[in-house]
Tab-separated table of C-alpha atoms in Angstrom:
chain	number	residue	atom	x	y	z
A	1	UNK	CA	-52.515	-108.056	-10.161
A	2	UNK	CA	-51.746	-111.919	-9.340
A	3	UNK	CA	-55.465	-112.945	-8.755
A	4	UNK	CA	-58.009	-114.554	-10.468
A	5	UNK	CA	-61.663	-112.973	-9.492
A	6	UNK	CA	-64.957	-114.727	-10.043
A	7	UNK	CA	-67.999	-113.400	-9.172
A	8	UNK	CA	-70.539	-114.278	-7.666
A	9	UNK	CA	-69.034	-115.977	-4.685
A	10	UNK	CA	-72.755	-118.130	-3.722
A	11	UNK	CA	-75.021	-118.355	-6.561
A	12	UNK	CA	-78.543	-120.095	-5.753
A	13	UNK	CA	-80.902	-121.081	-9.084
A	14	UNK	CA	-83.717	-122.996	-10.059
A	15	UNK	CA	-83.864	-125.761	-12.546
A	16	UNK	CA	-85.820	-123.098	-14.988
A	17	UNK	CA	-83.292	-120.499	-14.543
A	18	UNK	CA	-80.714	-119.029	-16.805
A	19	UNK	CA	-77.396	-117.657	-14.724
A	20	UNK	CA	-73.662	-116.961	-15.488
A	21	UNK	CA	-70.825	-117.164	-13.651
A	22	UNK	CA	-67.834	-114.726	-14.446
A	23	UNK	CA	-64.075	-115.256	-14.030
A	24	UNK	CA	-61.551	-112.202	-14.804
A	25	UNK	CA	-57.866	-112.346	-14.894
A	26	UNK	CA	-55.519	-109.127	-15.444
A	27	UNK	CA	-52.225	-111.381	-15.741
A	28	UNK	CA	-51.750	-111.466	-19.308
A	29	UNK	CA	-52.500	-115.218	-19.169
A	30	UNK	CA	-53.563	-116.741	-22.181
A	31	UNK	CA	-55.390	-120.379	-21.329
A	32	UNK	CA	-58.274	-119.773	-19.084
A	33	UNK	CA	-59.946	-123.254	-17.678
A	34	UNK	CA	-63.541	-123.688	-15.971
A	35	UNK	CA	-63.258	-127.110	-12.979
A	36	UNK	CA	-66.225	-128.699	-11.229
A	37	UNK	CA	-65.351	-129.559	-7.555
A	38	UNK	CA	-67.267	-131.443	-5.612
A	39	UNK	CA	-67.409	-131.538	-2.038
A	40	UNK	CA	-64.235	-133.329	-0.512
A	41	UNK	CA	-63.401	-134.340	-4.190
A	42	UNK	CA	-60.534	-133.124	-6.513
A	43	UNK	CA	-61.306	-130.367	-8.839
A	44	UNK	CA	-62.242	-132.130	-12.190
A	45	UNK	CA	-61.526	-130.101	-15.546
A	46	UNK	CA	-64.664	-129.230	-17.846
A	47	UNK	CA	-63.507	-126.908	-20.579
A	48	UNK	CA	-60.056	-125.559	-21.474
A	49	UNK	CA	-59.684	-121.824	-23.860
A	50	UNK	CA	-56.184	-120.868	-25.298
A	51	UNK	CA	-56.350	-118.040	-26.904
A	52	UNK	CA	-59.888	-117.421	-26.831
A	53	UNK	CA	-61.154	-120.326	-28.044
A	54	UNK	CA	-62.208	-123.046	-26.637
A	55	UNK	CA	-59.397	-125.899	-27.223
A	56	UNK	CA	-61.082	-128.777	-24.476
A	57	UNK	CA	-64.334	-129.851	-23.733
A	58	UNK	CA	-64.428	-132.637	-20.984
A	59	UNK	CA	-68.056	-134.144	-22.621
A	60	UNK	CA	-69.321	-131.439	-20.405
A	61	UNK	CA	-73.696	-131.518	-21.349
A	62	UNK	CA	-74.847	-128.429	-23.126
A	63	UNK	CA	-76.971	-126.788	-19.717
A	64	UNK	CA	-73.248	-125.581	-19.660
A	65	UNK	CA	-72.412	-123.215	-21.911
A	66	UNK	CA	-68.679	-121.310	-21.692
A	67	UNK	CA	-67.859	-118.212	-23.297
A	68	UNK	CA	-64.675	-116.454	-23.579
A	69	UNK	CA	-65.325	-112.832	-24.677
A	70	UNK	CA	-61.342	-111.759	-24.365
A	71	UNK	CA	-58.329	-112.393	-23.325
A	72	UNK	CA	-59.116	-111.261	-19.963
A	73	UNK	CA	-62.897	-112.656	-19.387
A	74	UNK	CA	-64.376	-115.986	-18.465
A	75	UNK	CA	-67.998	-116.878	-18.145
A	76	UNK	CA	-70.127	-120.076	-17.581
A	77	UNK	CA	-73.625	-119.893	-18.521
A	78	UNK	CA	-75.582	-121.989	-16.849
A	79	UNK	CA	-79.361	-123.411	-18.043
A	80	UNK	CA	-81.864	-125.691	-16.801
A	81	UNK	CA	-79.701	-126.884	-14.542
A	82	UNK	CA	-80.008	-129.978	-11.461
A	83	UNK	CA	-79.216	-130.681	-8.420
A	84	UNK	CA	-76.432	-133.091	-9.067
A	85	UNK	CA	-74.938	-129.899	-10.588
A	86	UNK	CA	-74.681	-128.233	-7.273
A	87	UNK	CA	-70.539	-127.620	-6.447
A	88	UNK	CA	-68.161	-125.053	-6.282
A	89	UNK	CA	-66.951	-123.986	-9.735
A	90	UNK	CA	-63.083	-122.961	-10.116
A	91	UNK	CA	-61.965	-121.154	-12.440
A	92	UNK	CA	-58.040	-120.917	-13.289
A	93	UNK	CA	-55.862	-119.395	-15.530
A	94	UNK	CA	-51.815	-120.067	-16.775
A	95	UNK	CA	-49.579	-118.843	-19.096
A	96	UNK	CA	-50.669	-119.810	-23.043
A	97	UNK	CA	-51.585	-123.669	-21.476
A	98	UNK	CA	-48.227	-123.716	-19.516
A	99	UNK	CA	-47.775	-127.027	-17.511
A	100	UNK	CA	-45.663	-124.551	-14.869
A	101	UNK	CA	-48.816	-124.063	-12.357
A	102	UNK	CA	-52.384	-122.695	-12.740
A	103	UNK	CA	-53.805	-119.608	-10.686
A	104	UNK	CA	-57.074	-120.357	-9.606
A	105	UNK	CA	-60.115	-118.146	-8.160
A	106	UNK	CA	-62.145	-118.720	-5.054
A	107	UNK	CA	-65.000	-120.629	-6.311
A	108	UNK	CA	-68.510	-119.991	-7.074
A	109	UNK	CA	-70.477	-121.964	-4.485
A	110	UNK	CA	-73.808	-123.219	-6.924
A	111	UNK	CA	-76.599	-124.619	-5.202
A	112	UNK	CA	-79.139	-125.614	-7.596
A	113	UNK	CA	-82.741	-125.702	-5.838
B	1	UNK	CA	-47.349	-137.608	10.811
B	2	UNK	CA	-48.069	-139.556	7.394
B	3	UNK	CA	-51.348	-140.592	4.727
B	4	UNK	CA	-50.841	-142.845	2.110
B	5	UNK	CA	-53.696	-140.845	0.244
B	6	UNK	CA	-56.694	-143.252	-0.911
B	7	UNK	CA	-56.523	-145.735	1.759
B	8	UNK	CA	-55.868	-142.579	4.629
B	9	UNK	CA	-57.849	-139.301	2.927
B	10	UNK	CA	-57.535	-137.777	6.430
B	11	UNK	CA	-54.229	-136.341	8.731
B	12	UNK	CA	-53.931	-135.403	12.201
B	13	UNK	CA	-50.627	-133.761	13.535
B	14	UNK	CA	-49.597	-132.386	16.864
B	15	UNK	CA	-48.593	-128.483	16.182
B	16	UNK	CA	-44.811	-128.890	15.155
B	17	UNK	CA	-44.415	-131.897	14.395
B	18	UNK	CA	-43.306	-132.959	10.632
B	19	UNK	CA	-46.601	-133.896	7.811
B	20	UNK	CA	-46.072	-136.578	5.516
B	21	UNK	CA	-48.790	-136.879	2.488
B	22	UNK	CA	-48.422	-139.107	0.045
B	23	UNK	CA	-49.619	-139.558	-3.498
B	24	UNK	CA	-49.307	-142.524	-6.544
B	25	UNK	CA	-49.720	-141.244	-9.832
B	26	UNK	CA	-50.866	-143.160	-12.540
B	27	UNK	CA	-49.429	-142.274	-15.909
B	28	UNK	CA	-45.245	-143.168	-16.321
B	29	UNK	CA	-45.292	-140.169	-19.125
B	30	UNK	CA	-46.357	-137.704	-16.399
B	31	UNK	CA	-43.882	-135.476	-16.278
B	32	UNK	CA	-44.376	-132.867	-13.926
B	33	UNK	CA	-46.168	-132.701	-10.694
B	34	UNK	CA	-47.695	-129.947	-8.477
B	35	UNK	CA	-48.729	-129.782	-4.830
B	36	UNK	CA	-51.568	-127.572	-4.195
B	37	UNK	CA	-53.341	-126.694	-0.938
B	38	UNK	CA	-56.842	-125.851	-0.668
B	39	UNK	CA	-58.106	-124.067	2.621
B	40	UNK	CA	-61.927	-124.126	3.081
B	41	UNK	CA	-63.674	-121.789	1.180
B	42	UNK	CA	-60.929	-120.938	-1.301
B	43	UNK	CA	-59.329	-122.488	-4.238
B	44	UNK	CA	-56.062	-124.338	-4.664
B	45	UNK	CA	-53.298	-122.592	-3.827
B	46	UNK	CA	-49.446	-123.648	-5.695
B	47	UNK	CA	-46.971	-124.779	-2.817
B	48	UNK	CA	-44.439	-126.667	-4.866
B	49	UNK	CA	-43.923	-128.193	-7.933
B	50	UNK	CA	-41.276	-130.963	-9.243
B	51	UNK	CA	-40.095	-131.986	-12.628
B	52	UNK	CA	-39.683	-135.736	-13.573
B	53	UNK	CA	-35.956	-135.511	-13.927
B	54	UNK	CA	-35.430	-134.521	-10.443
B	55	UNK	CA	-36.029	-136.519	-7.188
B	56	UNK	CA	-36.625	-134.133	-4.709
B	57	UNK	CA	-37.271	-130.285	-4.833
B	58	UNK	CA	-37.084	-128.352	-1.015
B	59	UNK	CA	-38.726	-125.234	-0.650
B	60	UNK	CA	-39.593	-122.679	2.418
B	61	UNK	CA	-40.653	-125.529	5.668
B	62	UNK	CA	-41.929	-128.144	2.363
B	63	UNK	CA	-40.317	-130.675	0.401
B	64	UNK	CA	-41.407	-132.644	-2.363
B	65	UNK	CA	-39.882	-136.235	-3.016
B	66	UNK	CA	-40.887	-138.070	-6.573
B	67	UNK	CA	-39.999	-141.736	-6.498
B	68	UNK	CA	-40.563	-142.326	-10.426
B	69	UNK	CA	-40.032	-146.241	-10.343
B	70	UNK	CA	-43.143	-147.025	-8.034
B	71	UNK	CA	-44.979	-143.710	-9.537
B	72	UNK	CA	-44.815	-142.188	-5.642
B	73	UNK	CA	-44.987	-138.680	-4.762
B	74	UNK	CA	-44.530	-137.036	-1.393
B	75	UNK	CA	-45.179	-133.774	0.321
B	76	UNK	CA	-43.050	-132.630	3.750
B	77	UNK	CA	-43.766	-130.139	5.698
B	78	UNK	CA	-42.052	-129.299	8.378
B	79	UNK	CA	-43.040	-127.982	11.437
B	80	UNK	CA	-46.547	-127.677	10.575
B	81	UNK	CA	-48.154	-125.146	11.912
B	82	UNK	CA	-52.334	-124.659	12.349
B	83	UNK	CA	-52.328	-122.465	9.164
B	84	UNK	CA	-51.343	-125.526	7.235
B	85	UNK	CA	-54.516	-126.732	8.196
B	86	UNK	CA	-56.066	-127.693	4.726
B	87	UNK	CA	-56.709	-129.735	1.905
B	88	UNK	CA	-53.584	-131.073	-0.238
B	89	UNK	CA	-53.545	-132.195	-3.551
B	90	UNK	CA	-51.146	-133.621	-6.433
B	91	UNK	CA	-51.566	-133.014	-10.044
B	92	UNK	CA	-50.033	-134.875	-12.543
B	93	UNK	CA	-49.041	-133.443	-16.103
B	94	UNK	CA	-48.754	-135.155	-18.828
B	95	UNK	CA	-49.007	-135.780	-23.070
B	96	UNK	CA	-53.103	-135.399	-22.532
B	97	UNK	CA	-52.028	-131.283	-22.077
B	98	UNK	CA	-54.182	-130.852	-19.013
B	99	UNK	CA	-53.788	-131.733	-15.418
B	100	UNK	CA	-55.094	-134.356	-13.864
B	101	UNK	CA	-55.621	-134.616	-9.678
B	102	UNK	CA	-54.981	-137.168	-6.960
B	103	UNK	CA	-57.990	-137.834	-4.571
B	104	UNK	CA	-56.171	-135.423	-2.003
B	105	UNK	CA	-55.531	-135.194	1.665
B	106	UNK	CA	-57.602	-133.953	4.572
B	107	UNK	CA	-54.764	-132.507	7.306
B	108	UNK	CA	-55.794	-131.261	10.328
B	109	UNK	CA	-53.026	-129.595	12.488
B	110	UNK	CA	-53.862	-129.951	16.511
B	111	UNK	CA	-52.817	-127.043	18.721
């Protein structure tokens, strides 16, 4: 398994709503990354785990909460939310932090309404 | 055809012809360099990467051509094709331990 899956592909959420976005990775990578793109932008980075914990947080605020419950699983929670905060979230993963090349997901397409 | 990234975010080639995009990096301790293409819809994908003790780096129909005095990177491909059809960005690597990418390149491949 080369892929990186994150589910859901579309999410849609109020300002008052609670969500999570999950991120999975069977490649025996160890540094797992969360990236904000917006559209026609470059993916910008937001929180970094090696190893399970969390090693880099971009001064991402708190409505953004990451969680890495193994080796294997990513998630974002996501609360109170705005609009501004509507973009595709990556996720990616590498080899232990390698520099040689991250995989990345598809994207979870948030609209916040 | 060619972009010289900020000033040209956007690339139109005639089917078969050679793509030129271009990228300036910031940081002189970068020290390795990735090309990734993003189709719509998806996330980046790897194409080619490039250390900063080599020049240039070929791989299948792209090259990549690091010019570390002016801090210039460059992505060929040849004979593009409408699958190349995408979004192309750099990414920088360097002492901060993360990656950091350019502002990228529309290219839009014309039948």
């Amino acid at each position: 398994d080369t892929e990186v899956t994150q589910t859901p592909k579309h999410l849609v959420m109020g300002m008052t709503n609670k969500k999570s976005l999950k991120c999975e990775q069977h490649m025996g990578h160890r540094a797992m990354y969360w990236y904000k793109q917006k559209a026609k932008k470059p993916p910008e980075l937001m929180f970094v785990y090696s190893y399970e914990k969390l090693s880099i947080n971009e001064s991402v605020p708190s409505r953004f909460s990451p969680e890495c419950p193994n080796s294997s699983l990513l998630n974002l929670h996501l609360h109170a939310l705005q609009p501004e905060d509507s973009a595709l979230y990556l996720c990616a993963s590498s080899q232990g932090g390698s520099r040689y090349g991250y995989t990345f997901g598809s994207g979870t397409r948030l609209t916040v309404v | 055809g060619e972009s010289v990234g900020l000033h040209l975010p956007t690339l139109s080639v005639q089917e078969g012809d050679n793509s030129i995009i271009n990228c300036a990096y910031s940081n002189s301790a970068s020290d390795y360099f990735i090309w990734y293409k993003q189709e719509s819809g998806k996330g980046p994908q790897f194409i080619i990467d490039i250390r900063s003790n080599m020049d240039k780096r070929q791989g299948q129909r792209v090259t990549v051509l690091l010019n570390k005095t002016v801090k210039h990177l460059s992505l060929q491909i040849a004979a593009t094709q409408p699958g190349d059809s995408a979004v192309y960005f750099c990414a920088e690597w360097n002492t901060g331990n993360q990656y950091y990418f350019g502002t990228g390149t529309s290219l839009t491949v014309i039948p």
